[in-house]
PDB file of C-alpha atoms in Angstrom:
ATOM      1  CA  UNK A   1     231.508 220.386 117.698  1.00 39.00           C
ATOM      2  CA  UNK A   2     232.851 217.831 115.430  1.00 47.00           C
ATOM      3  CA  UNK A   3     235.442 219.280 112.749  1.00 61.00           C
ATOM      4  CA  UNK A   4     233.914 222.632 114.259  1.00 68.00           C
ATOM      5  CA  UNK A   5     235.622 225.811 116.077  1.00 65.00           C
ATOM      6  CA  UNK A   6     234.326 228.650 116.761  1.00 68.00           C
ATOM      7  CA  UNK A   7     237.378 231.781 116.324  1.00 63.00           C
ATOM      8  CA  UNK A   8     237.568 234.852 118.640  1.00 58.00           C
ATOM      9  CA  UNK A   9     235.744 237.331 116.457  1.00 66.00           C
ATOM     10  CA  UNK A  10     232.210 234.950 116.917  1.00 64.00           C
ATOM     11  CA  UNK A  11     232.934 232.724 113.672  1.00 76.00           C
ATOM     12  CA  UNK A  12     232.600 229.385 113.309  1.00 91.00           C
ATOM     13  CA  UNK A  13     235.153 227.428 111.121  1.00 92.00           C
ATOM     14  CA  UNK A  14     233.631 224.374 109.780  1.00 94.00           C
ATOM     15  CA  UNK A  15     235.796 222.042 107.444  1.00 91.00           C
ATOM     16  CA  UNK A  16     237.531 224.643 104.942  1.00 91.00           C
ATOM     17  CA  UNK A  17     234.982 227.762 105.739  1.00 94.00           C
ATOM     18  CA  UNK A  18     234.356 230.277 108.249  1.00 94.00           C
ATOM     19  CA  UNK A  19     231.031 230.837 108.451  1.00 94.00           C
ATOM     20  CA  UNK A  20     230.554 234.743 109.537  1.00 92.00           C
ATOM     21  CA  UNK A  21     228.826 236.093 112.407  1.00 89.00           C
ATOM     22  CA  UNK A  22     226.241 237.768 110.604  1.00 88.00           C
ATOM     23  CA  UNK A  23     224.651 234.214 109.310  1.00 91.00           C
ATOM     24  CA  UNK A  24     223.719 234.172 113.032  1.00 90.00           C
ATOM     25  CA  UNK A  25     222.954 237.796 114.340  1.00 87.00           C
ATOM     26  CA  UNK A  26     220.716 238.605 110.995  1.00 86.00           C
ATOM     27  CA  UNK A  27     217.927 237.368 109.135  1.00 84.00           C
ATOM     28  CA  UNK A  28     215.096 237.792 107.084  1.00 79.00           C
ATOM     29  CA  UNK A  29     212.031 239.594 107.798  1.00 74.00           C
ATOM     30  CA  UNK A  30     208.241 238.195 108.045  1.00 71.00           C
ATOM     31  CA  UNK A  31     207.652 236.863 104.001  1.00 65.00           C
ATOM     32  CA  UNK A  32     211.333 237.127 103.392  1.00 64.00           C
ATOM     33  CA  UNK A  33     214.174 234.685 102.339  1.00 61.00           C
ATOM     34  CA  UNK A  34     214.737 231.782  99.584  1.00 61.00           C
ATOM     35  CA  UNK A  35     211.236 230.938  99.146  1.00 58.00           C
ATOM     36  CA  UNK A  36     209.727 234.130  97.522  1.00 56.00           C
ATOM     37  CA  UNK A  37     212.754 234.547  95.728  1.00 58.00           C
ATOM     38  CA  UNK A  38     212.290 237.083  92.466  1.00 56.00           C
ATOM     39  CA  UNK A  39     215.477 235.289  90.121  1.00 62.00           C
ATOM     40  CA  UNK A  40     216.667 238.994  89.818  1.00 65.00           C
ATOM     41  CA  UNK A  41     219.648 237.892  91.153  1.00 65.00           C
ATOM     42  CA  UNK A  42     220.032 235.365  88.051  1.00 73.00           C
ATOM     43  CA  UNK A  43     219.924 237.547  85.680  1.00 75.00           C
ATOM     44  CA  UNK A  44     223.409 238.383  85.003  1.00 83.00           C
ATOM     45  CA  UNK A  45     224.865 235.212  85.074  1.00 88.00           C
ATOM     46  CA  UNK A  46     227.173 233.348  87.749  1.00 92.00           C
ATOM     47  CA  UNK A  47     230.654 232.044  88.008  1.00 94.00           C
ATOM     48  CA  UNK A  48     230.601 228.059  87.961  1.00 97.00           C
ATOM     49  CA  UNK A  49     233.309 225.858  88.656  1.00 97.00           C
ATOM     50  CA  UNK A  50     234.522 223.855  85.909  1.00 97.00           C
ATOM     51  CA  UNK A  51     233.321 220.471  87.119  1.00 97.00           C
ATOM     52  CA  UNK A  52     230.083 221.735  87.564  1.00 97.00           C
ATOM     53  CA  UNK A  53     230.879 223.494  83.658  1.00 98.00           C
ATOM     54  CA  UNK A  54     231.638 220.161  82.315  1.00 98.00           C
ATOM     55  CA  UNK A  55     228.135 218.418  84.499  1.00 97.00           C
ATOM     56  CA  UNK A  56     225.969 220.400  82.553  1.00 98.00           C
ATOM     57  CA  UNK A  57     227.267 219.991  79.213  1.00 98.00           C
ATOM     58  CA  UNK A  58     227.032 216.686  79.671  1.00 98.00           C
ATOM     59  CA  UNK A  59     223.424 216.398  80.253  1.00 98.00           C
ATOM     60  CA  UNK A  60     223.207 219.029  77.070  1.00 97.00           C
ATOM     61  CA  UNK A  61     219.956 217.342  75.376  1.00 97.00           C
ATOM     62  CA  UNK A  62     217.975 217.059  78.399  1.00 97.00           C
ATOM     63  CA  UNK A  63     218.498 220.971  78.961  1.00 98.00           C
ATOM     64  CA  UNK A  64     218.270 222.151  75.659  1.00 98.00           C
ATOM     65  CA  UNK A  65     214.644 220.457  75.274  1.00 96.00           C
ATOM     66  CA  UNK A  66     213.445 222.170  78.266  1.00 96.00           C
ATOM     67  CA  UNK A  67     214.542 225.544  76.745  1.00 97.00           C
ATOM     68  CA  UNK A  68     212.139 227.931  75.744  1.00 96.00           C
ATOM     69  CA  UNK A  69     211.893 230.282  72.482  1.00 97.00           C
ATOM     70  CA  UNK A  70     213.795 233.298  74.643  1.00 96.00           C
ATOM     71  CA  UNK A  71     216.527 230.823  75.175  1.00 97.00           C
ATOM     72  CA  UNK A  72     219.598 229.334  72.749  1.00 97.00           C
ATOM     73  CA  UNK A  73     219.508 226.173  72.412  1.00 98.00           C
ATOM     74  CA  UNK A  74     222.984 225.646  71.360  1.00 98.00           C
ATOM     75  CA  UNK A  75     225.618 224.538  74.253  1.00 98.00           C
ATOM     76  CA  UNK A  76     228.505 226.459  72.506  1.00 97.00           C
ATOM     77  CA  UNK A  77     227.012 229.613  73.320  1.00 97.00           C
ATOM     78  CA  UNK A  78     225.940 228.637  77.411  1.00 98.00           C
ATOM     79  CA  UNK A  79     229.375 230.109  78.619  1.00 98.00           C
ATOM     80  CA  UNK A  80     231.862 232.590  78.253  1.00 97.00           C
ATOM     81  CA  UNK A  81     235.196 231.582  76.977  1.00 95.00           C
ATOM     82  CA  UNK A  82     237.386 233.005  79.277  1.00 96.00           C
ATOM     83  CA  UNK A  83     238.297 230.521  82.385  1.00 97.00           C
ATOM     84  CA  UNK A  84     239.854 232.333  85.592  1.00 96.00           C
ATOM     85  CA  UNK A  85     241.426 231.015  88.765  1.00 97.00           C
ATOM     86  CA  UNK A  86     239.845 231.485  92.181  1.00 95.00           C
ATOM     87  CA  UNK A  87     240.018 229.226  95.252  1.00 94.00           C
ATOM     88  CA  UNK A  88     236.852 229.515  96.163  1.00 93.00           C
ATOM     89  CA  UNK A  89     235.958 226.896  93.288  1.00 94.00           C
ATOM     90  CA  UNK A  90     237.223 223.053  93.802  1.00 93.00           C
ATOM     91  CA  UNK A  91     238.498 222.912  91.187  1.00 94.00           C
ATOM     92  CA  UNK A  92     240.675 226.440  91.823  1.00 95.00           C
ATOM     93  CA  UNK A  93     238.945 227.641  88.273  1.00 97.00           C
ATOM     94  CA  UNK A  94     235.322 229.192  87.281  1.00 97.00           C
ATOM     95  CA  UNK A  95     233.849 230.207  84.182  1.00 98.00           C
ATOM     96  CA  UNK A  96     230.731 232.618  83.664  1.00 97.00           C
ATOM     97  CA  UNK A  97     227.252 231.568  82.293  1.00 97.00           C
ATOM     98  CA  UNK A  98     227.213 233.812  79.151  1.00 97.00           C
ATOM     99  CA  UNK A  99     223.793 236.654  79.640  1.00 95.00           C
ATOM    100  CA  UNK A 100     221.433 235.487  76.664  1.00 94.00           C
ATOM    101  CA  UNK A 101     218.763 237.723  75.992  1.00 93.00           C
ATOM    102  CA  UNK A 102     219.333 239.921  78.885  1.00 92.00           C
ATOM    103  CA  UNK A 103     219.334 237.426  81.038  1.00 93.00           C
ATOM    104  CA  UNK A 104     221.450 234.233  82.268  1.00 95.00           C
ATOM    105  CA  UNK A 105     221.438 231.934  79.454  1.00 96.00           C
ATOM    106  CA  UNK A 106     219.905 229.409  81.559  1.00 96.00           C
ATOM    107  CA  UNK A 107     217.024 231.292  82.919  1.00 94.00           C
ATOM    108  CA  UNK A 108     213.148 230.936  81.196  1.00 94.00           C
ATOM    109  CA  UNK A 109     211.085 233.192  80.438  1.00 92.00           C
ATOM    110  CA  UNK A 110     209.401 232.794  83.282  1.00 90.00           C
ATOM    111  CA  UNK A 111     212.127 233.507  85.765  1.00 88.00           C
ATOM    112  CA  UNK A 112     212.765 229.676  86.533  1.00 91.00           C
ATOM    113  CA  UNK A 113     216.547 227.975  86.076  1.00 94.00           C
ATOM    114  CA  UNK A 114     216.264 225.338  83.539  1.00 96.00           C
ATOM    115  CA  UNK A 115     219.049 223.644  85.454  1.00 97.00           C
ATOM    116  CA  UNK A 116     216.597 222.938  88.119  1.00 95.00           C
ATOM    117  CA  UNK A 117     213.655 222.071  86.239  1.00 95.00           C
ATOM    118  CA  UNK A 118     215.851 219.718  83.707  1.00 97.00           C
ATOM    119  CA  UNK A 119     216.784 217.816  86.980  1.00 97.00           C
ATOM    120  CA  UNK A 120     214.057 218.227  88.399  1.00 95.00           C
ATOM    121  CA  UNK A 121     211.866 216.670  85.600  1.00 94.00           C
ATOM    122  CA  UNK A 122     214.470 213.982  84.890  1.00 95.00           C
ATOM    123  CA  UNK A 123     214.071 212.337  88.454  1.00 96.00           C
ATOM    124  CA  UNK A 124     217.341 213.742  89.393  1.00 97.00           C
ATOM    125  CA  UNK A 125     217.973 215.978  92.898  1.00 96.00           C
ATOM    126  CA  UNK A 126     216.599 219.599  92.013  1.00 95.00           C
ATOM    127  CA  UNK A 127     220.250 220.860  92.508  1.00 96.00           C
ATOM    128  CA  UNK A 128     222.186 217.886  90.980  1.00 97.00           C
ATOM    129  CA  UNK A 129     222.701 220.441  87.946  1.00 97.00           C
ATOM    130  CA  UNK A 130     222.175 223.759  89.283  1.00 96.00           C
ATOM    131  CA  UNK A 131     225.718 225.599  90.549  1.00 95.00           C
ATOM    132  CA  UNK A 132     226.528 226.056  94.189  1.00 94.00           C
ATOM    133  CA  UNK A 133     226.780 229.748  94.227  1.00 92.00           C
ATOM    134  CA  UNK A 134     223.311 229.841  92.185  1.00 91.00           C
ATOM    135  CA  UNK A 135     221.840 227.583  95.492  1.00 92.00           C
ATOM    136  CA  UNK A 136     224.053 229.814  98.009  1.00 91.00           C
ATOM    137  CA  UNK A 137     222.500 233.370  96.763  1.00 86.00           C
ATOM    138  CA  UNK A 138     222.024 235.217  99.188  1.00 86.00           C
ATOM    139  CA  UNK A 139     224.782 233.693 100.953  1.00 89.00           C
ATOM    140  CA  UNK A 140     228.112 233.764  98.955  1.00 91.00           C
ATOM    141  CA  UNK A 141     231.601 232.885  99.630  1.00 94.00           C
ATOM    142  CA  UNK A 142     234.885 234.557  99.315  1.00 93.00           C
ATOM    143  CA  UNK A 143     238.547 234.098 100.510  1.00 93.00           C
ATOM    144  CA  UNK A 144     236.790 230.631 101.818  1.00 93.00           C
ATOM    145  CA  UNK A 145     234.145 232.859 103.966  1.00 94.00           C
ATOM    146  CA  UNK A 146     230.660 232.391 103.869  1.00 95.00           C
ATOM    147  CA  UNK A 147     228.562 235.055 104.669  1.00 91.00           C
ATOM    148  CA  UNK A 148     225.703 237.859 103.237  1.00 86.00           C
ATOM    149  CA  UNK A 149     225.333 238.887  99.457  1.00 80.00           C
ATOM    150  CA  UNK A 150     224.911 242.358  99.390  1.00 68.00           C
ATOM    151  CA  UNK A 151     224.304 242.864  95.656  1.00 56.00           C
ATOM    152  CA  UNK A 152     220.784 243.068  96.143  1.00 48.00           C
ATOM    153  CA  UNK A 153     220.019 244.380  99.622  1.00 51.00           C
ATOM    154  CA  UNK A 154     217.481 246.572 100.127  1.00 56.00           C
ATOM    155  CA  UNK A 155     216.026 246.081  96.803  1.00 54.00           C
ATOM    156  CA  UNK A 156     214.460 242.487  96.794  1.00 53.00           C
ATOM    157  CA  UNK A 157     212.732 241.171  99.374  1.00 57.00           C
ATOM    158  CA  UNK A 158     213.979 237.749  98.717  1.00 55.00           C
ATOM    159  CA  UNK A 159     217.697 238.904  99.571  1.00 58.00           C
ATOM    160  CA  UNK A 160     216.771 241.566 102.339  1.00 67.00           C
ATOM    161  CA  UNK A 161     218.366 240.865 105.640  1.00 72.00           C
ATOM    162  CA  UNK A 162     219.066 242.706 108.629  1.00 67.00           C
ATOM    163  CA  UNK A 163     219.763 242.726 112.602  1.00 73.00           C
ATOM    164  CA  UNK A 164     215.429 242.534 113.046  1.00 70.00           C
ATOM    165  CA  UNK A 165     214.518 239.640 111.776  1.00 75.00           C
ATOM    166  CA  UNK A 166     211.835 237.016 112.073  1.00 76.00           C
ATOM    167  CA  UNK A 167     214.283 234.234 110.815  1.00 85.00           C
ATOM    168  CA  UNK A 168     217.871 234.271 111.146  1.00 89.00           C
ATOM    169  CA  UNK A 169     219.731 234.081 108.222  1.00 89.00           C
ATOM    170  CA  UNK A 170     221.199 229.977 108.526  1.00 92.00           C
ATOM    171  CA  UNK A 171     217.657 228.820 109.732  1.00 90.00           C
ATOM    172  CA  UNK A 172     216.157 230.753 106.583  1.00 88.00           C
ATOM    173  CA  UNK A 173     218.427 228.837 104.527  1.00 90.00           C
ATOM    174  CA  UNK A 174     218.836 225.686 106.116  1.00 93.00           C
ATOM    175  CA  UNK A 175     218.350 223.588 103.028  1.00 93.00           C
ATOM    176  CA  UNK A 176     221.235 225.400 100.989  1.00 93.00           C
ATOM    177  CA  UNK A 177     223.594 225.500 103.698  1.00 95.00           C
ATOM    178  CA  UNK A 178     223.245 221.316 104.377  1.00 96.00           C
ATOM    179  CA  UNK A 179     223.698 221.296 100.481  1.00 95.00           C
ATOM    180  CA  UNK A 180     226.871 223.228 101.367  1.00 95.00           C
ATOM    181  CA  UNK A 181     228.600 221.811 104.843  1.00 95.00           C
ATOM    182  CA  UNK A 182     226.088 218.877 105.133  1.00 95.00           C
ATOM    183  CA  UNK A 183     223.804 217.600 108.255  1.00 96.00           C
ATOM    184  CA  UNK A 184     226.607 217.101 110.647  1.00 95.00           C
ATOM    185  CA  UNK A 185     227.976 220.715 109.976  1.00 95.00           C
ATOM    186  CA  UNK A 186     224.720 221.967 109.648  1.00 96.00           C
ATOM    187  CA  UNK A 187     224.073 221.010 113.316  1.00 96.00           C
ATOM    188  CA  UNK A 188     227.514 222.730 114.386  1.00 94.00           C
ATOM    189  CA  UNK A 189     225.849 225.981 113.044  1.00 94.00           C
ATOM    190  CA  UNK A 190     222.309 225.253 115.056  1.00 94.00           C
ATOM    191  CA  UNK A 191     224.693 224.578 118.138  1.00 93.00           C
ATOM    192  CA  UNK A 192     226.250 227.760 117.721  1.00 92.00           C
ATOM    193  CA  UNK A 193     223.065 229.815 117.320  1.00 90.00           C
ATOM    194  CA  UNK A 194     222.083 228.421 120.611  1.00 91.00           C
ATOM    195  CA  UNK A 195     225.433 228.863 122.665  1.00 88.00           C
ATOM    196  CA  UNK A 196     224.930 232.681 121.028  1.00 84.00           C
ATOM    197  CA  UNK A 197     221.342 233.144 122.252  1.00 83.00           C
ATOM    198  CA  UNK A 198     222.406 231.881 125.809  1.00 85.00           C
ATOM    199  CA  UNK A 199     225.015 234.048 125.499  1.00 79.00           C
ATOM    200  CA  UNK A 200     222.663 237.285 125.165  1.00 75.00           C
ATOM    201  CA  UNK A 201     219.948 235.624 127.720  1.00 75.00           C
ATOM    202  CA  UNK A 202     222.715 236.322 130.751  1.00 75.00           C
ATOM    203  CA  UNK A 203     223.530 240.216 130.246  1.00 70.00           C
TER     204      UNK A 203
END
């Protein structure tokens, strides 16, 4: 595996993450994952790097005029203040989408992200606004570790997994994880699945 290895405890460490066992021995059940997601998970906000801070505001106009009356229009009020350090951003900092309305400030009334539709609408790449950990969910990342979200299990199907499953977890988000490791890396995780199911076929 190219830039790959796979660590004693079933990991596989691909550029600067470990991707955890569990993206391979759970999944989703039948109707389950990404696709029927419920944007519950939106609702309080996320952390955002600052790059990806400074991406939106720049594109401020095109948001704000796909905003709807249960949003503010007004960039100043789009994030918190308060900027904190954590390594698991590029940039080493994050800020927090501020909650507008009881819900992320960037999130309609009907439960879409106006980051996605903005770009989306604009001719851009339906993510080239939208923050990583927003695409990730229900995969996060911590200490550089990318694994399950918990926040939500059990009570959305969208973010249910567990060790039945009629989709593992990195095939049910194959899109999201290219977006985050890319093809090549991508196809060190497929690898893996199938060294892992050979694995199991001989005991």
């Amino acid at each position: 595996m190219a830039g790959s290895m796979i660590a004693p405890d079933g990991s596989l460490k691909i550029g600067p993450y470990t991707m955890a066992g569990e993206l391979f021995t759970t999944g989703f059940p039948q109707g389950g994952g990404p696709c029927a997601c419920s944007a519950v998970c939106c609702e309080g906000g996320v952390s955002v790097d600052l790059r990806e801070r400074d991406a939106i505001l720049a594109h401020r106009e095109l948001i704000a005029g796909r905003m709807d009356e249960t949003q503010d229009h007004d960039p100043a009020v789009w994030f918190e203040s308060e900027e904190k350090e954590d390594p698991d951003f590029p940039s080493g900092s994050c800020v927090d989408t501020a909650v507008v309305n009881d819900k992320c400030a960037f999130l309609d009334r009907h439960g879409r992200c106006v980051l996605q539709t903005s770009a989306q609408d604009s001719g851009m790449h339906k993510w080239a606004l939208k923050p990583v950990f927003c695409i990730l969910y229900p995969i996060e990342i911590s200490n550089g570790i990318v694994s399950v979200g918990r926040m939500l299990q059990g009570e959305q199907s969208c973010c249910r997994v567990s060790d039945a499953f009629a989709t593992p977890l990195f095939l049910g988000c194959r899109e999201e994880l290219i977006h985050l490791v890319g093809e090549e890396g991508y196809q060190d995780m497929r690898t893996h699945y199938d060294s892992i199911q050979q694995a199991e076929a001989r005991q």
